[in-house]
Structure formats: structure tokens, C-alpha cells
Tab-separated table of C-alpha atoms in Angstrom:
chain	number	residue	atom	x	y	z
A	1	MET	CA	51.877	68.994	92.429
A	2	THR	CA	51.194	72.682	91.783
A	3	ARG	CA	48.158	73.278	89.578
A	4	LEU	CA	47.626	76.278	87.377
A	5	ARG	CA	44.113	77.526	88.044
A	6	THR	CA	42.556	79.810	85.473
A	7	PRO	CA	40.844	82.775	87.179
A	8	ASN	CA	37.537	84.020	85.798
A	9	TRP	CA	39.025	87.337	84.667
A	10	ALA	CA	41.602	85.471	82.518
A	11	ASN	CA	38.788	83.685	80.689
A	12	LYS	CA	37.088	87.030	80.060
A	13	LEU	CA	40.350	88.482	78.736
A	14	PHE	CA	40.757	85.486	76.425
A	15	TYR	CA	37.231	85.933	75.037
A	16	LEU	CA	37.837	89.659	74.565
A	17	LEU	CA	41.068	89.099	72.627
A	18	VAL	CA	39.599	86.318	70.492
A	19	LEU	CA	36.482	88.344	69.676
A	20	THR	CA	38.725	91.217	68.594
A	21	ASP	CA	40.663	88.817	66.354
A	22	LEU	CA	37.438	87.504	64.868
A	23	GLY	CA	36.347	91.091	64.259
A	24	PHE	CA	39.531	91.703	62.264
A	25	ILE	CA	38.987	88.460	60.335
A	26	LEU	CA	35.447	89.583	59.479
A	27	LEU	CA	36.848	92.946	58.416
A	28	HIS	CA	39.329	91.077	56.233
A	29	PHE	CA	36.437	89.355	54.453
A	30	LEU	CA	34.808	92.733	53.848
A	31	VAL	CA	38.077	94.050	52.446
A	32	PHE	CA	38.311	91.013	50.162
A	33	ILE	CA	34.728	91.468	48.943
A	34	TYR	CA	34.998	95.206	48.358
A	35	SER	CA	38.677	95.373	47.365
A	36	SER	CA	37.703	96.374	43.825
A	37	ARG	CA	35.921	99.456	45.185
A	38	GLN	CA	37.266	102.534	46.842
A	39	TRP	CA	35.447	103.528	50.023
A	40	SER	CA	36.800	107.075	49.946
A	41	PRO	CA	39.293	108.982	47.799
A	42	THR	CA	42.027	108.756	50.454
A	43	SER	CA	41.386	105.354	52.103
A	44	ASP	CA	43.431	102.203	51.680
A	45	VAL	CA	41.080	99.326	52.471
A	46	HIS	CA	43.932	96.827	52.565
A	47	PHE	CA	45.145	98.496	55.760
A	48	TYR	CA	42.404	96.461	57.468
A	49	SER	CA	43.468	93.123	55.952
A	50	VAL	CA	45.044	90.534	58.274
A	51	GLU	CA	47.611	89.820	55.516
A	52	ARG	CA	48.780	93.427	55.327
A	53	ASP	CA	52.222	94.105	56.858
A	54	ARG	CA	51.883	96.862	59.474
A	55	GLY	CA	48.136	96.928	58.937
A	56	MET	CA	45.677	97.440	61.774
A	57	PRO	CA	45.286	93.707	62.608
A	58	GLU	CA	49.060	93.260	62.672
A	59	PHE	CA	49.477	96.233	65.004
A	60	PHE	CA	47.069	94.475	67.361
A	61	GLN	CA	49.327	91.417	67.106
A	62	TYR	CA	52.342	93.597	67.973
A	63	THR	CA	50.470	94.859	71.018
A	64	LYS	CA	49.800	91.347	72.325
A	65	GLU	CA	53.446	90.349	71.855
A	66	PHE	CA	54.581	93.544	73.586
A	67	TRP	CA	52.294	92.821	76.543
A	68	CYS	CA	53.781	89.321	76.818
A	69	VAL	CA	57.318	90.747	76.872
A	70	LEU	CA	56.390	93.227	79.606
A	71	ILE	CA	54.627	90.672	81.812
A	72	LEU	CA	57.351	88.037	81.501
A	73	GLY	CA	60.000	90.669	82.223
A	74	PHE	CA	57.973	91.808	85.240
A	75	ILE	CA	57.829	88.252	86.593
A	76	ALA	CA	61.551	87.721	86.045
A	77	LEU	CA	62.725	90.985	87.612
A	78	ARG	CA	59.996	91.994	90.047
A	79	LYS	CA	59.158	88.494	91.290
A	80	ARG	CA	62.815	87.438	90.968
A	81	VAL	CA	62.086	84.333	88.940
A	82	LEU	CA	64.773	84.726	86.282
A	83	THR	CA	63.786	81.586	84.364
A	84	TYR	CA	60.971	83.597	82.761
A	85	LEU	CA	63.601	85.667	80.940
A	86	SER	CA	63.958	82.742	78.524
A	87	TRP	CA	60.327	83.136	77.460
A	88	MET	CA	60.609	86.922	77.485
A	89	PHE	CA	63.426	86.761	74.913
A	90	LEU	CA	61.352	84.457	72.704
A	91	PHE	CA	58.388	86.848	72.681
A	92	LEU	CA	60.749	89.772	72.153
A	93	TYR	CA	62.081	88.025	69.060
A	94	LEU	CA	58.529	87.363	67.831
A	95	LEU	CA	57.731	91.063	68.248
A	96	LEU	CA	60.885	92.217	66.449
A	97	ASP	CA	60.505	89.595	63.726
A	98	ASP	CA	56.888	90.541	63.015
A	99	SER	CA	57.553	94.283	63.034
A	100	LEU	CA	60.978	94.334	61.301
A	101	SER	CA	60.679	91.222	59.075
A	102	ILE	CA	63.920	89.784	60.464
A	103	HIS	CA	63.626	86.254	59.111
A	104	GLU	CA	62.465	87.517	55.697
A	105	ASN	CA	65.427	89.883	55.316
A	106	LEU	CA	67.988	87.455	56.717
A	107	GLY	CA	66.432	84.631	54.740
A	108	LEU	CA	66.856	86.554	51.493
A	109	TYR	CA	70.511	87.245	52.324
A	110	VAL	CA	71.255	83.675	53.429
A	111	GLY	CA	69.439	82.213	50.437
A	112	ASN	CA	71.504	84.330	48.045
A	113	GLN	CA	74.760	83.585	49.858
A	114	LEU	CA	74.211	79.819	49.984
A	115	GLY	CA	72.802	79.714	46.478
A	116	PHE	CA	69.688	77.647	47.139
A	117	THR	CA	67.946	76.559	43.970
A	118	THR	CA	64.225	76.777	43.301
A	119	LEU	CA	62.569	73.485	44.175
A	120	PHE	CA	58.964	72.363	44.828
A	121	GLY	CA	57.788	75.884	44.050
A	122	LEU	CA	59.935	77.423	46.816
A	123	ARG	CA	62.402	80.172	45.999
A	124	SER	CA	65.949	80.558	47.304
A	125	ALA	CA	64.738	83.196	49.768
A	126	ASP	CA	62.043	80.821	51.075
A	127	TYR	CA	64.629	78.173	51.944
A	128	GLY	CA	66.719	80.886	53.564
A	129	GLU	CA	63.762	81.967	55.689
A	130	ILE	CA	63.149	78.393	56.848
A	131	LEU	CA	66.837	77.999	57.740
A	132	VAL	CA	67.002	81.301	59.636
A	133	SER	CA	63.780	80.601	61.540
A	134	GLY	CA	65.011	77.117	62.426
A	135	VAL	CA	68.403	78.257	63.735
A	136	ILE	CA	67.031	81.172	65.781
A	137	GLY	CA	64.166	79.018	67.060
A	138	LEU	CA	66.533	76.250	68.210
A	139	CYS	CA	68.721	78.779	70.056
A	140	LEU	CA	65.731	80.273	71.876
A	141	LEU	CA	64.319	76.831	72.694
A	142	ALA	CA	67.703	75.739	74.047
A	143	GLY	CA	67.543	78.656	76.491
A	144	ILE	CA	64.010	77.668	77.499
A	145	GLY	CA	65.101	74.048	77.907
A	146	PHE	CA	67.940	75.089	80.242
A	147	ALA	CA	65.559	77.298	82.225
A	148	TYR	CA	63.078	74.398	82.419
A	149	ARG	CA	65.657	72.246	84.182
A	150	MET	CA	66.331	75.047	86.669
A	151	GLY	CA	62.714	76.196	87.083
A	152	ASP	CA	60.127	75.523	89.756
A	153	GLN	CA	56.829	73.684	89.329
A	154	VAL	CA	54.895	76.749	88.147
A	155	PHE	CA	57.523	77.551	85.507
A	156	ARG	CA	57.581	73.972	84.255
A	157	LYS	CA	53.807	73.706	84.020
A	158	SER	CA	53.482	77.102	82.331
A	159	SER	CA	56.296	76.197	79.921
A	160	LYS	CA	54.468	73.020	78.886
A	161	VAL	CA	51.374	75.077	78.040
A	162	LEU	CA	53.417	77.687	76.155
A	163	ILE	CA	55.368	75.028	74.214
A	164	LYS	CA	52.102	73.483	72.971
A	165	SER	CA	50.863	76.933	71.953
A	166	LEU	CA	54.197	77.660	70.292
A	167	LEU	CA	53.874	74.501	68.202
A	168	ALA	CA	50.468	75.718	67.025
A	169	LEU	CA	52.054	79.079	66.180
A	170	VAL	CA	54.756	77.297	64.153
A	171	VAL	CA	52.094	75.360	62.219
A	172	PHE	CA	50.370	78.592	61.200
A	173	GLY	CA	53.495	80.752	60.889
A	174	ILE	CA	55.864	78.420	59.046
A	175	VAL	CA	53.971	75.393	57.718
A	176	ALA	CA	50.933	77.348	56.514
A	177	ASP	CA	53.226	80.079	55.171
A	178	THR	CA	55.121	77.509	53.096
A	179	ILE	CA	51.847	76.066	51.782
A	180	HIS	CA	50.717	79.637	51.051
A	181	ILE	CA	53.715	80.167	48.766
A	182	VAL	CA	53.108	77.083	46.612
A	183	THR	CA	49.291	77.287	46.583
A	184	PRO	CA	47.578	78.170	43.280
A	185	ASP	CA	46.154	81.678	43.035
A	186	GLN	CA	42.535	80.625	43.437
A	187	PHE	CA	43.251	79.255	46.938
A	188	ASN	CA	45.989	81.712	47.865
A	189	LYS	CA	43.762	84.162	49.734
A	190	MET	CA	42.136	81.447	51.828
A	191	ILE	CA	45.481	79.947	52.891
A	192	GLY	CA	46.775	83.435	53.688
A	193	LEU	CA	43.786	84.071	55.922
A	194	LEU	CA	44.286	80.692	57.631
A	195	GLU	CA	47.943	81.534	58.259
A	196	ASP	CA	47.571	85.057	59.641
A	197	GLY	CA	44.192	84.533	61.312
A	198	GLY	CA	45.461	81.376	63.006
A	199	GLU	CA	48.537	83.204	64.299
A	200	MET	CA	46.351	85.926	65.780
A	201	LEU	CA	44.081	83.470	67.606
A	202	VAL	CA	46.985	81.445	69.024
A	203	MET	CA	48.742	84.605	70.198
A	204	SER	CA	45.546	85.731	71.941
A	205	ALA	CA	45.423	82.437	73.848
A	206	MET	CA	49.090	82.788	74.824
A	207	THR	CA	48.589	86.395	75.905
A	208	ALA	CA	45.623	85.580	78.141
A	209	PHE	CA	47.599	82.722	79.693
A	210	ILE	CA	50.663	84.897	80.342
A	211	PHE	CA	48.492	87.609	81.904
A	212	MET	CA	47.547	85.215	84.714
A	213	LEU	CA	51.118	84.026	85.391
A	214	PRO	CA	52.108	86.800	87.877
A	215	GLU	CA	49.207	85.761	90.101
A	216	GLN	CA	50.244	82.093	89.847
A	217	VAL	CA	53.869	82.878	90.656
A	218	GLN	CA	52.912	85.053	93.620
A	219	GLN	CA	50.603	82.368	95.027
A	220	HIS	CA	53.322	79.742	94.640
A	221	ASN	CA	55.837	81.957	96.442
A	222	LEU	CA	53.357	82.575	99.269
A	223	ASN	CA	52.806	78.831	99.625
A	224	LEU	CA	56.541	78.244	99.835
A	225	THR	CA	56.908	81.011	102.431
A	226	SER	CA	54.076	79.647	104.585
A	227	VAL	CA	55.523	76.131	104.449
A	228	ALA	CA	58.987	77.420	105.363
A	229	THR	CA	57.635	79.051	108.541
A	230	LEU	CA	55.859	75.890	109.782
A	231	PRO	CA	57.518	73.514	112.253
A	232	PRO	CA	59.112	70.491	110.508
A	233	ARG	CA	56.610	68.055	112.101
A	234	VAL	CA	53.631	70.019	110.681
A	235	VAL	CA	55.202	70.086	107.213
A	236	GLU	CA	55.708	66.313	107.377
A	237	LEU	CA	52.096	65.699	108.409
A	238	GLU	CA	50.744	67.968	105.634
A	239	SER	CA	52.912	66.148	103.085
A	240	GLN	CA	51.560	62.793	104.250
A	241	ASP	CA	47.996	64.132	104.082
A	242	ARG	CA	48.489	65.229	100.446
A	243	SER	CA	49.887	61.790	99.584
A	244	VAL	CA	46.812	60.077	101.045
A	245	LYS	CA	44.465	62.377	99.079
A	246	ARG	CA	46.240	61.558	95.821
């Protein structure tokens, strides 16, 4: 069984990304504390809030998603492991959705067209957003599921890790967002920070993991090449030796 080993540099990258996220979260607290003041005549302090669309923290989130798209595309095309295209398309959607508000805009349209009624504190547009996110998410996951059946051991193991991280992203991005909408004003800011800050931290973990995948794929391919060049009797003996060790 192929194991995914985390190199030391990947751990350092993870810590660097997470510390940057925590720095933005701390900056968010400062913005919240001093939001009633104006730091300079031309500054907009809310640009540094993690809840601000197209603010500085969100641009950092775009950057991480963009890196993931590039790396997964590199693996698929350069390493010729096309199954990683399924994950590349998912991260591409996340990037476009965050930057262009796809599910918000489509959700508003769908909610109006289907005539959802306000219920449990959720508006028609909110139900539309949930529906749009669910449909697009199921389509992307279906592609990943098909690729999983066709993929090698490294792809399957990496997909299991990414699926778990994706579930955490859904909890912060959809569940916490829904709670954010119906939460009373006195708790609204805290839930908003939990939602956006949680998304940032999960995406940092996913980014650090994806950064190490090219090395894992290359090592797996080298192992397959070395095994293919060995005489059949040697391959059989090595397989038996691994079985004994397990």
C-alpha cells in the first residue's frame, strides 16, 4: 500500500499559511475594535476584515485556490495523471465562486424563479444558494468519484484526504453561513468570523497538502518504473517480502 509521506518543507509551508491566516484574523479583530474610528482620511479599515468581499484576506484566499488549480493542472498534464483534472475543476470552481459570487447570483435568480418562501429566517435567495451549491457540488463530486475508480493508489489516498478537508470546508462555507444568516445581531460578527476564518484555515491545509502531491506522484511513478524493469522472479520475491512485513 502506497503511503503519503509529508516532507518537512510541506509542514513549514502549512505553518506559514496558517500563521498568515491567523494574522488576518487578528487584523480582523483590530478592525472590529476600531471600526468606529478612521485611521486616515482615505483608508477603509474594513478592507482588512475577513468578512469583506474582495478584501485583503479574501485575496489571499484567492491566491491559495489559484495555486491549487495550477498544481493540480500541472500534475494532470505534465505528469500525465489526468484523474487530477477532476480536483482541478473543483478548485477552479471554488476560485471563480469566491471571486465572482457565482452561487450568490445564481441563487438569487433561482430563488426568484422557483418562488421560495421565507422560512426559518432564510430568504428565497438563501434557499436558492443552497440549491445551486448542492447541484454544482454533486456534479463536481460525481466527476471526482469517477476519477477515483480509475485512479491509482496515490490519487485515491490523496482524494480521501481532500474529501475530508472538503467536508470541513462545507461545514464552514455552507452550514456556518446558514447559521450566520439566522443568528441575532449580537452574535452575528462572531459567527461570521468563524465562517470565513474557518474557510481560510481549511484552505491553507488543503493548499499545503496539494503542494506536496507532485513529489508523491513522481515518486510513485518512479517506483512503478523500477518494478517494471525488474525480472518477474525478483518482483514476486519483493511482493512476498512486503506481505511478510505486513
